[in-house]
PDB file of C-alpha atoms in Angstrom:
ATOM      1  CA  MET B   1      73.283 131.289 172.977  1.00 56.00           C
ATOM      2  CA  PRO B   2      73.440 127.587 172.154  1.00 63.00           C
ATOM      3  CA  LYS B   3      70.418 125.487 172.992  1.00 78.00           C
ATOM      4  CA  LYS B   4      72.462 122.911 174.858  1.00 86.00           C
ATOM      5  CA  ILE B   5      75.263 123.884 177.191  1.00 86.00           C
ATOM      6  CA  ASN B   6      77.691 121.297 178.542  1.00 86.00           C
ATOM      7  CA  ILE B   7      78.250 122.090 182.198  1.00 82.00           C
ATOM      8  CA  PRO B   8      81.185 120.119 183.651  1.00 85.00           C
ATOM      9  CA  GLU B   9      80.861 118.252 186.904  1.00 84.00           C
ATOM     10  CA  PRO B  10      82.460 120.039 189.882  1.00 78.00           C
ATOM     11  CA  GLU B  11      85.937 118.980 190.895  1.00 82.00           C
ATOM     12  CA  GLU B  12      86.111 116.334 193.575  1.00 83.00           C
ATOM     13  CA  ASN B  13      86.207 117.788 197.113  1.00 81.00           C
ATOM     14  CA  LEU B  14      85.290 121.250 195.838  1.00 82.00           C
ATOM     15  CA  LYS B  15      84.301 123.521 198.741  1.00 85.00           C
ATOM     16  CA  ILE B  16      81.156 125.564 198.131  1.00 88.00           C
ATOM     17  CA  ILE B  17      79.838 128.771 199.683  1.00 92.00           C
ATOM     18  CA  ASP B  18      76.254 129.364 198.573  1.00 93.00           C
ATOM     19  CA  VAL B  19      75.920 133.155 198.501  1.00 92.00           C
ATOM     20  CA  HIS B  20      72.264 133.344 197.507  1.00 90.00           C
ATOM     21  CA  CYS B  21      69.775 130.743 198.611  1.00 90.00           C
ATOM     22  CA  HIS B  22      66.268 130.940 200.057  1.00 87.00           C
ATOM     23  CA  LEU B  23      66.355 128.603 203.007  1.00 91.00           C
ATOM     24  CA  PRO B  24      63.944 128.436 204.701  1.00 92.00           C
ATOM     25  CA  PHE B  25      61.268 129.727 202.402  1.00 84.00           C
ATOM     26  CA  PRO B  26      57.485 129.321 202.205  1.00 80.00           C
ATOM     27  CA  ARG B  27      56.773 125.983 200.555  1.00 80.00           C
ATOM     28  CA  PRO B  28      54.203 125.360 197.826  1.00 81.00           C
ATOM     29  CA  LYS B  29      51.073 123.729 199.155  1.00 82.00           C
ATOM     30  CA  LYS B  30      50.829 121.459 196.119  1.00 86.00           C
ATOM     31  CA  ASN B  31      53.458 119.246 194.489  1.00 83.00           C
ATOM     32  CA  ASP B  32      56.176 120.082 197.022  1.00 82.00           C
ATOM     33  CA  ARG B  33      58.920 117.597 196.116  1.00 86.00           C
ATOM     34  CA  LEU B  34      61.845 119.277 197.784  1.00 86.00           C
ATOM     35  CA  PRO B  35      63.454 117.835 200.895  1.00 91.00           C
ATOM     36  CA  SER B  36      62.659 119.698 204.096  1.00 91.00           C
ATOM     37  CA  ASP B  37      64.566 122.903 204.842  1.00 93.00           C
ATOM     38  CA  GLU B  38      66.434 121.093 207.648  1.00 95.00           C
ATOM     39  CA  GLN B  39      67.384 118.245 205.318  1.00 95.00           C
ATOM     40  CA  GLN B  40      68.634 120.642 202.632  1.00 94.00           C
ATOM     41  CA  TYR B  41      70.762 122.456 205.253  1.00 96.00           C
ATOM     42  CA  ARG B  42      72.249 119.203 206.574  1.00 96.00           C
ATOM     43  CA  ASP B  43      72.890 117.833 203.067  1.00 94.00           C
ATOM     44  CA  PHE B  44      74.642 121.031 201.989  1.00 93.00           C
ATOM     45  CA  LEU B  45      77.107 120.736 204.880  1.00 94.00           C
ATOM     46  CA  LYS B  46      77.403 116.952 204.533  1.00 92.00           C
ATOM     47  CA  TYR B  47      78.431 117.180 200.886  1.00 88.00           C
ATOM     48  CA  GLY B  48      81.150 119.782 201.343  1.00 87.00           C
ATOM     49  CA  GLY B  49      79.286 123.049 201.732  1.00 92.00           C
ATOM     50  CA  VAL B  50      81.284 125.563 203.742  1.00 95.00           C
ATOM     51  CA  TYR B  51      78.752 128.351 204.377  1.00 97.00           C
ATOM     52  CA  LEU B  52      75.223 129.363 203.367  1.00 96.00           C
ATOM     53  CA  ILE B  53      74.012 132.933 202.910  1.00 96.00           C
ATOM     54  CA  THR B  54      70.238 132.922 202.677  1.00 95.00           C
ATOM     55  CA  SER B  55      68.254 135.847 201.339  1.00 92.00           C
ATOM     56  CA  SER B  56      65.153 137.403 202.804  1.00 90.00           C
ATOM     57  CA  ILE B  57      62.705 139.329 200.631  1.00 86.00           C
ATOM     58  CA  ASN B  58      60.379 140.778 203.285  1.00 87.00           C
ATOM     59  CA  ASN B  59      59.639 140.825 207.008  1.00 89.00           C
ATOM     60  CA  ASN B  60      57.845 137.467 206.880  1.00 89.00           C
ATOM     61  CA  THR B  61      60.766 135.616 205.330  1.00 89.00           C
ATOM     62  CA  LEU B  62      63.162 137.452 207.677  1.00 92.00           C
ATOM     63  CA  GLU B  63      61.265 136.044 210.642  1.00 94.00           C
ATOM     64  CA  LEU B  64      61.400 132.541 209.128  1.00 94.00           C
ATOM     65  CA  ILE B  65      65.153 132.895 208.650  1.00 95.00           C
ATOM     66  CA  LEU B  66      65.826 134.213 212.156  1.00 96.00           C
ATOM     67  CA  ASN B  67      63.968 131.258 213.664  1.00 97.00           C
ATOM     68  CA  PHE B  68      65.651 128.771 211.305  1.00 97.00           C
ATOM     69  CA  ILE B  69      69.238 129.882 211.980  1.00 97.00           C
ATOM     70  CA  LYS B  70      68.962 129.830 215.780  1.00 97.00           C
ATOM     71  CA  GLY B  71      71.577 127.405 217.076  1.00 96.00           C
ATOM     72  CA  LYS B  72      72.942 126.680 213.604  1.00 97.00           C
ATOM     73  CA  GLU B  73      76.484 127.259 212.402  1.00 96.00           C
ATOM     74  CA  LYS B  74      77.795 128.162 208.965  1.00 97.00           C
ATOM     75  CA  ILE B  75      74.697 130.114 207.930  1.00 97.00           C
ATOM     76  CA  GLY B  76      74.055 133.838 207.635  1.00 96.00           C
ATOM     77  CA  PHE B  77      71.516 136.023 205.887  1.00 95.00           C
ATOM     78  CA  THR B  78      70.907 139.160 203.889  1.00 93.00           C
ATOM     79  CA  ILE B  79      67.723 141.176 203.648  1.00 89.00           C
ATOM     80  CA  GLY B  80      66.598 143.371 200.813  1.00 82.00           C
ATOM     81  CA  TRP B  81      63.578 144.445 198.902  1.00 74.00           C
ATOM     82  CA  ALA B  82      63.294 144.416 195.137  1.00 67.00           C
ATOM     83  CA  PRO B  83      61.971 147.627 193.612  1.00 66.00           C
TER      84      PRO B  83
END
């Protein structure tokens, strides 16, 4: 695999469905530079996102997701456990 890969910019007005994200998710206590979960959700839709499918990894993250998606549109979830 080459060391440097040229990834083209997406086409203008490209519609995106994110099929595997972790939003919301426990945040690091130190050096957390990401926008808030709410801001990331709003920005995704603002910039052309069509639908989000967030992924839960355990009961704790499932509870976070269920609370986060209440009253929101264009977001669903999956739940699974890695072996």
